Amino acid sequence: MGFAFNDVQRALIHNVRSFVRNEIVPLELELDPDESELRPSVLDGLRVKTKQMGLYNLDAPEEFGGPGLDTVTRTLLAMEMSQHRAGLYSACYGAFGQPDMAQLYEATDEQKERYLHPVLRGEKSSFFALTEPAGGSDPARSIQTRAKQDGDDWIINGTKVFISGADSADFGLVFARTGDRESGREGITCFIVDADTPGFTVRRVIHTLRSGHYPTELVFEDVRVPGSAVLGEVGQGFAMASERLTKNRIPYAAGCIGVAMAAHRLAIEYAGIRSVFGQKLADHEGIQWMLVENEIDIRSAALVTLDAAERADSGEPFRTEVALAKIVATESSGRVVDRAIQIHGGYGVTKDLPLERWYRELRIRRIGEGTTETQKMIVSRDLLRGRYAGLMDR
Amino acid sequence: MTKAWSPLTAETLAEVPATVGVFEVADASGVIGIDYAGGHSPFGLRGALQVWLDRGPGLSFRYERTNAYLSRFREVVQVFVNDTGEPPSNLADTENLPTGRIRQN
Ligand SMILES: Cc1cc2nc3c(=O)[nH]c(=O)nc-3n(C[C@H](O)[C@H](O)[C@H](O)COP(=O)(O)OP(=O)(O)OC[C@H]3O[C@@H](n4cnc5c(N)ncnc54)[C@H](O)[C@@H]3O)c2cc1C
């Protein structure tokens, strides 16, 4: 484990940093403080620029037009990309490409043509529908949406909840039970469902404390899809979902750390400007200690997350490391933003600064993509079963 | 939105809170505007509706106070578009029109 950046990483970080600070941050001045969507024409321009820089579709493998970067480098870039007002949002408003579509890389050629390539070109968007009203932490058991075979077709019935972006997406990956209830994770299949399929309804946007983000409730009433809509194999949907969720937790953690870094920078700057009791904030020990605690939180989260990324690159199992990174990064970035707000006093909670927004949004990060408790469950299981090589035993 | 409509006048506007939220504006032909008062809106809903009052008499309005003004705005617009087949006229030329697939139950 050693995280000295190599020349390529240093150059990439530098490029992303100047792109975010020179091209993205000025655009944010015009947006509502809670908004996280740029005008499509503006976004098109940004996409062209990131393509020219060779930084479009960062997560895509080389054969699909991505730059073919390793996970450590992508993690560093995700931290850098998140250092703007709407920082937690995937890949900087989509200027750096779409969120990871890992499952679709395994799709049939026809499915790739119809879904993956348009997504990679920025022409289509998708949703990922796993969670249901009966629960999200244990989807293998709680999925009640059923898909029944009817000739060559499948008929899907059920309800999904908290599905991000489904109100405006073109298609979704929908997980449904195709085996009996006892079949558990082996009885779940992933279907690609076009959003204009009859019987598919977006019932509502669910209003949360995360602004500018749109989780929805979905209804499937006799939604008929052809056999060719099965992604992967029948009964293998859960394995596919777990793999995606595990991998996604690394950029998810990195996004939180990027925001924490941005909040920390604001706090340091402000501490040097604002005076109380005849001294700069920065000269008060109480403030200095908060800044040090921020530094500790950021460093620890970054190192644990980069360790998970390095582990992912090594080809060794990395589920436990990723779970640790998700816990540490989401929890510690929340603390950093909280301290940054405190240092800014009343201004910290106004919409003049992004801090209040980050504070709200980071709260959700302890729930989305697997809650802190389920991550602890993963780590404890592996620890107790002796599956997890401790830091000194690798 | 299900609240009762009020005529848009200086008197009714004075009662509107200076908070964030969403609102609809109608003339005799029906709803002509759906919008929100967000984090940049001086005097919140009151300030945003003042712009409509300045356009002239004969309008009515209704509003909802909500901190989730962006997602509620999106939802109200999407239901309107699904019901009528087109956006309200104030959003006709908006590049960021939140068209989508929400249908009223
Ligand atoms: C804004 C937002 C966007 C989302 N987007 C999507 C999406 O796009 N697609 C999608 O499929 N899902 C999405 N989700 C759903 C998210 O993944 C779930 O909310 C999450 O997995 C938790 O599930 P749950 O809400 O049903 O809580 P539950 O599973 O009911 O859990 C309730 C509580 O019990 C705790 N708990 C669970 N297991 C244990 C245990 N073993 N020991 C101790 N405590 C435990 C949990 O940590 C939690 O605190 C989104 C959620 C939010 C809030």
Coordinates of C-alpha atoms in Angstrom, one line a residue, chain A:
Chain A
M1 CA 0.0 0.0 0.0
G2 CA 1.5 3.2 -1.1
F3 CA -0.3 6.1 -2.6
A4 CA 2.3 8.2 -4.2
F5 CA 0.6 9.3 -7.5
N6 CA 2.3 8.4 -10.7
D7 CA 2.8 10.9 -13.5
V8 CA -0.3 9.8 -15.4
Q9 CA -2.5 10.1 -12.3
R10 CA -1.0 13.5 -11.5
A11 CA -1.7 14.8 -15.0
L12 CA -5.3 13.4 -15.0
I13 CA -6.0 14.9 -11.6
H14 CA -4.7 18.2 -12.9
N15 CA -6.9 18.1 -16.0
V16 CA -10.0 17.2 -14.1
R17 CA -9.3 19.8 -11.5
S18 CA -9.0 22.6 -14.0
F19 CA -12.0 21.3 -16.0
V20 CA -14.2 21.3 -12.9
R21 CA -13.0 24.7 -11.6
N22 CA -13.0 26.5 -14.9
E23 CA -15.9 24.9 -16.8
I24 CA -18.3 23.5 -14.2
V25 CA -18.2 25.8 -11.2
P26 CA -19.0 29.0 -13.2
L27 CA -22.1 27.3 -14.7
E28 CA -23.3 26.6 -11.2
L29 CA -23.6 30.2 -10.3
E30 CA -26.8 30.4 -12.5
L31 CA -28.5 27.4 -11.1
D32 CA -30.9 27.3 -8.2
P33 CA -28.8 26.2 -5.2
D34 CA -30.5 22.9 -5.1
E35 CA -30.6 22.3 -8.8
S36 CA -28.4 19.6 -10.3
E37 CA -29.3 19.6 -14.0
L38 CA -27.6 21.8 -16.6
R39 CA -29.4 22.7 -19.8
P40 CA -29.1 19.9 -22.4
S41 CA -27.2 22.2 -24.8
V42 CA -24.7 23.2 -22.1
L43 CA -24.2 19.6 -21.2
D44 CA -23.6 18.6 -24.8
G45 CA -20.8 21.2 -25.0
L46 CA -19.2 19.8 -21.8
R47 CA -19.4 16.3 -23.2
V48 CA -17.6 17.3 -26.3
K49 CA -14.9 18.8 -24.2
T50 CA -14.4 15.8 -22.0
K51 CA -14.3 13.6 -25.1
Q52 CA -11.6 15.8 -26.5
M53 CA -9.7 15.4 -23.2
G54 CA -10.1 11.6 -23.4
L55 CA -12.0 11.7 -20.1
Y56 CA -15.5 10.8 -21.3
N57 CA -17.2 7.6 -20.0
L58 CA -14.4 7.2 -17.4
D59 CA -15.9 4.0 -16.0
A60 CA -16.3 2.2 -19.4
P61 CA -13.8 -0.4 -20.4
E62 CA -11.6 0.4 -23.3
E63 CA -13.5 -1.7 -25.8
F64 CA -16.5 0.4 -25.1
G65 CA -14.7 3.7 -25.7
G66 CA -13.6 4.4 -22.1
P67 CA -10.1 5.4 -21.3
G68 CA -9.4 2.0 -19.6
L69 CA -8.3 3.4 -16.3
D70 CA -7.7 1.3 -13.2
T71 CA -10.0 1.6 -10.2
V72 CA -7.4 3.5 -8.1
T73 CA -7.1 6.2 -10.8
R74 CA -10.8 6.4 -11.3
T75 CA -11.3 6.7 -7.5
L76 CA -8.8 9.6 -7.4
L77 CA -10.7 11.3 -10.3
A78 CA -14.0 10.7 -8.6
M79 CA -12.7 12.6 -5.6
E80 CA -11.6 15.4 -7.8
M81 CA -14.7 15.5 -9.9
S82 CA -16.9 15.9 -6.8
Q83 CA -15.3 19.1 -5.7
H84 CA -18.1 21.4 -6.9
R85 CA -21.4 22.5 -5.6
A86 CA -23.5 19.5 -6.8
G87 CA -20.5 17.3 -6.2
L88 CA -22.2 14.1 -5.1
Y89 CA -23.9 13.7 -8.4
S90 CA -22.7 11.1 -10.7
A91 CA -19.8 12.1 -12.8
C92 CA -20.3 15.9 -12.7
Y93 CA -23.8 16.3 -14.2
G94 CA -23.0 13.5 -16.7
A95 CA -20.3 15.6 -18.4
F96 CA -17.8 12.8 -17.7
G97 CA -20.3 10.2 -18.9
Q98 CA -23.0 8.0 -17.5
P99 CA -23.0 6.1 -14.3
D100 CA -21.5 2.7 -14.5
M101 CA -23.5 0.3 -16.6
A102 CA -21.5 -2.8 -15.5
Q103 CA -24.3 -5.3 -16.1
L104 CA -24.9 -4.1 -19.7
Y105 CA -21.3 -5.0 -20.6
E106 CA -22.4 -8.6 -20.2
A107 CA -25.5 -8.1 -22.4
T108 CA -26.1 -9.8 -25.7
D109 CA -25.0 -8.0 -28.9
E110 CA -28.5 -7.0 -29.6
Q111 CA -29.1 -5.6 -26.1
K112 CA -25.8 -3.7 -26.3
E113 CA -26.8 -2.1 -29.6
R114 CA -30.2 -1.1 -28.2
Y115 CA -29.3 0.0 -24.7
L116 CA -25.6 0.1 -23.8
H117 CA -24.3 2.1 -26.8
P118 CA -27.0 4.8 -26.7
V119 CA -26.3 5.2 -23.0
L120 CA -22.6 5.5 -23.6
R121 CA -23.3 8.1 -26.3
G122 CA -25.4 10.1 -23.8
E123 CA -28.6 9.5 -25.8
K124 CA -30.5 7.2 -23.4
S125 CA -30.7 7.0 -19.6
S126 CA -31.7 4.1 -17.4
F127 CA -32.8 3.2 -13.9
F128 CA -31.9 0.4 -11.6
A129 CA -35.0 -1.1 -9.9
L130 CA -34.1 -3.5 -7.0
T131 CA -35.7 -2.0 -3.9
E132 CA -39.3 -2.7 -3.0
P133 CA -41.8 -1.6 -0.4
A134 CA -41.0 -4.8 1.6
G135 CA -37.4 -3.7 2.0
G136 CA -34.1 -2.8 0.4
S137 CA -31.4 -4.2 2.7
D138 CA -32.3 -7.8 2.0
P139 CA -33.7 -7.8 -1.5
A140 CA -33.2 -11.5 -2.1
R141 CA -35.9 -12.2 0.4
S142 CA -38.0 -9.1 0.1
I143 CA -38.5 -8.9 -3.7
Q144 CA -42.2 -9.6 -4.4
T145 CA -42.3 -8.4 -8.0
R146 CA -43.0 -11.5 -10.0
A147 CA -42.3 -12.4 -13.6
K148 CA -44.2 -15.3 -15.1
Q149 CA -43.3 -16.9 -18.4
D150 CA -46.0 -16.8 -21.1
G151 CA -44.9 -18.5 -24.2
D152 CA -41.7 -16.7 -25.2
D153 CA -42.7 -13.6 -23.2
W154 CA -42.5 -12.7 -19.5
I155 CA -45.3 -10.9 -17.7
I156 CA -44.1 -8.7 -14.8
N157 CA -46.3 -7.6 -11.9
G158 CA -45.2 -5.7 -8.8
T159 CA -44.1 -2.4 -7.2
K160 CA -40.7 -0.8 -6.7
V161 CA -39.8 2.1 -4.5
F162 CA -37.0 4.6 -4.2
I163 CA -35.9 4.1 -7.8
S164 CA -33.7 7.0 -8.9
G165 CA -34.4 8.8 -12.2
A166 CA -37.1 6.4 -13.5
D167 CA -39.5 9.3 -14.2
S168 CA -37.3 10.4 -17.1
A169 CA -35.4 7.3 -18.1
D170 CA -35.7 5.4 -21.3
F171 CA -35.4 2.0 -19.9
G172 CA -34.6 0.2 -16.6
L173 CA -33.0 -2.9 -15.2
V174 CA -35.9 -4.5 -13.2
F175 CA -35.3 -7.3 -10.8
A176 CA -38.2 -9.8 -10.4
R177 CA -38.8 -13.1 -8.8
T178 CA -38.9 -15.9 -11.4
G179 CA -38.5 -18.8 -9.0
D180 CA -40.6 -19.6 -5.9
R181 CA -40.1 -17.7 -2.7
E182 CA -37.8 -20.4 -1.2
S183 CA -35.4 -20.1 -4.1
G184 CA -34.0 -16.9 -2.5
R185 CA -31.3 -15.3 -4.5
E186 CA -31.3 -18.0 -7.2
G187 CA -34.9 -17.1 -8.0
I188 CA -34.3 -13.5 -9.1
T189 CA -33.9 -12.5 -12.7
C190 CA -33.0 -9.1 -14.3
F191 CA -35.2 -7.8 -17.1
I192 CA -34.5 -4.8 -19.4
V193 CA -37.8 -2.9 -19.5
D194 CA -38.5 0.0 -21.9
A195 CA -40.2 2.8 -20.1
D196 CA -42.9 3.1 -22.6
T197 CA -44.0 -0.6 -22.2
P198 CA -47.8 -0.7 -21.5
G199 CA -48.5 -1.4 -17.8
F200 CA -45.4 0.4 -16.6
T201 CA -46.3 3.5 -14.5
V202 CA -44.3 6.0 -12.5
R203 CA -46.7 6.6 -9.7
R204 CA -44.9 9.5 -8.0
V205 CA -41.6 11.2 -7.3
I206 CA -40.7 10.6 -3.6
H207 CA -39.7 13.8 -2.0
T208 CA -36.6 13.4 0.2
L209 CA -34.2 15.7 1.9
R210 CA -31.9 15.2 -1.1
S211 CA -32.7 18.0 -3.5
G212 CA -32.4 17.9 -7.3
H213 CA -32.6 14.1 -7.2
Y214 CA -35.7 12.1 -8.1
P215 CA -36.4 8.7 -6.5
T216 CA -39.7 7.3 -7.7
E217 CA -42.3 4.7 -7.0
L218 CA -43.0 2.3 -9.9
V219 CA -45.9 0.1 -10.7
F220 CA -45.8 -2.9 -13.0
E221 CA -49.2 -4.2 -14.1
D222 CA -49.1 -7.1 -16.5
V223 CA -46.0 -5.6 -18.2
R224 CA -45.2 -7.9 -21.1
V225 CA -41.6 -8.2 -22.2
P226 CA -40.1 -10.6 -24.7
G227 CA -37.7 -13.4 -23.8
S228 CA -34.9 -11.2 -25.2
A229 CA -35.4 -8.7 -22.4
V230 CA -33.7 -11.1 -19.9
L231 CA -30.3 -9.7 -19.0
G232 CA -27.8 -12.4 -18.3
E233 CA -29.4 -15.7 -17.3
V234 CA -32.7 -16.5 -15.7
G235 CA -32.1 -16.8 -12.0
Q236 CA -28.8 -15.0 -12.1
G237 CA -30.2 -11.5 -11.5
F238 CA -29.3 -11.2 -7.9
A239 CA -25.6 -12.1 -8.4
M240 CA -25.5 -9.4 -11.1
A241 CA -27.1 -6.8 -8.8
S242 CA -24.7 -7.6 -5.9
E243 CA -21.7 -7.3 -8.1
R244 CA -22.8 -3.9 -9.4
L245 CA -23.6 -2.7 -5.9
T246 CA -20.3 -3.8 -4.5
K247 CA -18.3 -2.1 -7.3
N248 CA -20.4 1.1 -7.2
R249 CA -19.6 1.6 -3.5
I250 CA -16.1 2.7 -4.4
P251 CA -17.0 5.8 -6.5
Y252 CA -19.9 6.4 -4.1
A253 CA -17.4 6.6 -1.2
A254 CA -15.1 8.7 -3.4
G255 CA -17.8 11.2 -4.2
C256 CA -18.4 11.8 -0.5
I257 CA -14.7 12.3 0.1
G258 CA -14.5 14.9 -2.7
V259 CA -17.4 16.8 -1.1
A260 CA -15.7 16.6 2.3
M261 CA -12.5 18.0 0.7
A262 CA -14.4 20.9 -0.8
A263 CA -16.2 21.7 2.5
H264 CA -12.9 21.5 4.3
R265 CA -11.3 23.9 1.9
L266 CA -14.2 26.4 2.4
A267 CA -13.8 26.1 6.1
I268 CA -10.0 26.8 6.0
E269 CA -10.5 29.8 3.8
Y270 CA -13.3 31.2 6.0
A271 CA -11.3 30.6 9.2
G272 CA -8.6 32.9 7.7
I273 CA -11.0 35.7 7.0
R274 CA -13.6 35.9 9.7
S275 CA -12.7 37.5 13.1
V276 CA -14.4 36.9 16.5
F277 CA -13.3 38.2 19.8
G278 CA -10.6 40.3 18.2
Q279 CA -8.9 37.3 16.5
K280 CA -9.2 35.4 13.3
L281 CA -11.3 32.2 13.6
A282 CA -8.1 30.4 12.6
D283 CA -6.3 31.7 15.7
H284 CA -8.8 30.1 18.1
E285 CA -7.8 26.7 19.2
G286 CA -11.4 25.4 19.1
I287 CA -11.5 26.1 15.4
Q288 CA -8.0 24.7 14.8
W289 CA -9.0 21.4 16.3
M290 CA -12.1 21.2 14.2
L291 CA -9.9 21.6 11.1
V292 CA -7.5 19.0 12.3
E293 CA -10.4 16.6 12.9
N294 CA -11.6 17.3 9.4
E295 CA -8.2 16.4 8.1
I296 CA -8.1 13.2 10.0
D297 CA -11.5 12.2 8.7
I298 CA -10.7 13.0 5.1
R299 CA -7.3 11.2 5.2
S300 CA -8.6 8.1 6.8
A301 CA -11.6 7.9 4.5
A302 CA -9.4 8.5 1.4
L303 CA -6.9 5.8 2.4
V304 CA -9.5 3.2 3.3
T305 CA -11.2 3.9 0.0
L306 CA -8.1 3.8 -2.1
D307 CA -7.1 0.6 -0.4
A308 CA -10.5 -0.9 -1.5
A309 CA -9.8 0.3 -5.0
E310 CA -6.3 -1.1 -5.0
R311 CA -7.7 -4.4 -3.8
A312 CA -10.3 -4.4 -6.6
D313 CA -7.5 -3.9 -9.1
S314 CA -5.5 -6.7 -7.7
G315 CA -8.1 -9.3 -8.6
E316 CA -8.4 -10.4 -4.9
P317 CA -11.8 -10.5 -3.2
F318 CA -12.6 -6.9 -2.2
R319 CA -16.1 -7.0 -0.8
T320 CA -15.1 -6.4 2.8
E321 CA -12.7 -3.6 1.9
V322 CA -15.4 -1.9 -0.1
A323 CA -17.9 -2.2 2.8
L324 CA -15.4 -0.6 5.1
A325 CA -14.7 2.2 2.7
K326 CA -18.5 2.8 2.3
I327 CA -18.9 3.1 6.0
V328 CA -15.9 5.2 6.7
A329 CA -16.3 7.6 3.8
T330 CA -20.1 8.3 4.2
E331 CA -19.9 8.7 8.0
S332 CA -16.7 10.8 8.1
S333 CA -17.7 13.1 5.2
G334 CA -20.9 13.9 7.1
R335 CA -18.9 14.9 10.1
V336 CA -16.5 17.1 8.0
V337 CA -19.4 19.0 6.5
D338 CA -21.1 19.3 9.9
R339 CA -17.9 20.9 11.3
A340 CA -17.5 23.2 8.2
I341 CA -21.1 24.4 8.8
Q342 CA -20.2 25.1 12.5
I343 CA -17.1 27.1 11.5
H344 CA -19.3 29.2 9.2
G345 CA -21.8 30.0 11.9
G346 CA -25.1 31.2 10.5
Y347 CA -23.8 31.5 7.0
G348 CA -23.1 27.7 7.1
V349 CA -26.8 26.9 7.0
T350 CA -27.8 29.4 4.3
K351 CA -28.3 28.5 0.7
D352 CA -25.6 31.0 -0.2
L353 CA -23.1 28.2 0.4
P354 CA -23.3 24.5 -0.7
L355 CA -22.7 23.3 2.9
E356 CA -26.3 22.9 4.0
R357 CA -27.1 20.9 0.8
W358 CA -24.1 18.6 1.3
Y359 CA -25.1 18.1 4.9
R360 CA -28.5 16.9 3.8
E361 CA -27.3 14.8 0.9
L362 CA -24.5 13.1 2.8
R363 CA -27.1 11.9 5.3
I364 CA -28.7 9.8 2.5
R365 CA -25.3 8.3 1.7
R366 CA -25.4 6.3 4.9
I367 CA -28.6 4.7 3.5
G368 CA -28.3 4.4 -0.3
E369 CA -26.3 1.7 -2.0
G370 CA -26.4 -0.4 1.2
T371 CA -26.9 1.1 4.6
T372 CA -24.1 1.4 7.2
E373 CA -25.6 -1.5 9.1
T374 CA -25.7 -3.9 6.2
Q375 CA -22.1 -2.9 5.4
K376 CA -21.2 -3.7 9.0
M377 CA -23.0 -7.0 8.6
I378 CA -20.8 -7.8 5.6
V379 CA -17.6 -7.0 7.4
S380 CA -18.5 -8.8 10.6
R381 CA -19.5 -12.0 8.7
D382 CA -16.2 -12.1 6.9
L383 CA -14.3 -11.3 10.1
L384 CA -16.0 -14.0 12.0
R385 CA -15.8 -16.6 9.3
G386 CA -12.1 -15.9 8.9
R387 CA -12.6 -14.9 5.3
Y388 CA -11.1 -11.5 5.6
A389 CA -7.4 -11.1 5.6
G390 CA -6.6 -8.4 8.1
L391 CA -4.3 -5.6 7.1
M392 CA -1.1 -7.4 8.4
D393 CA -2.1 -10.8 7.1
R394 CA -2.2 -10.1 3.4

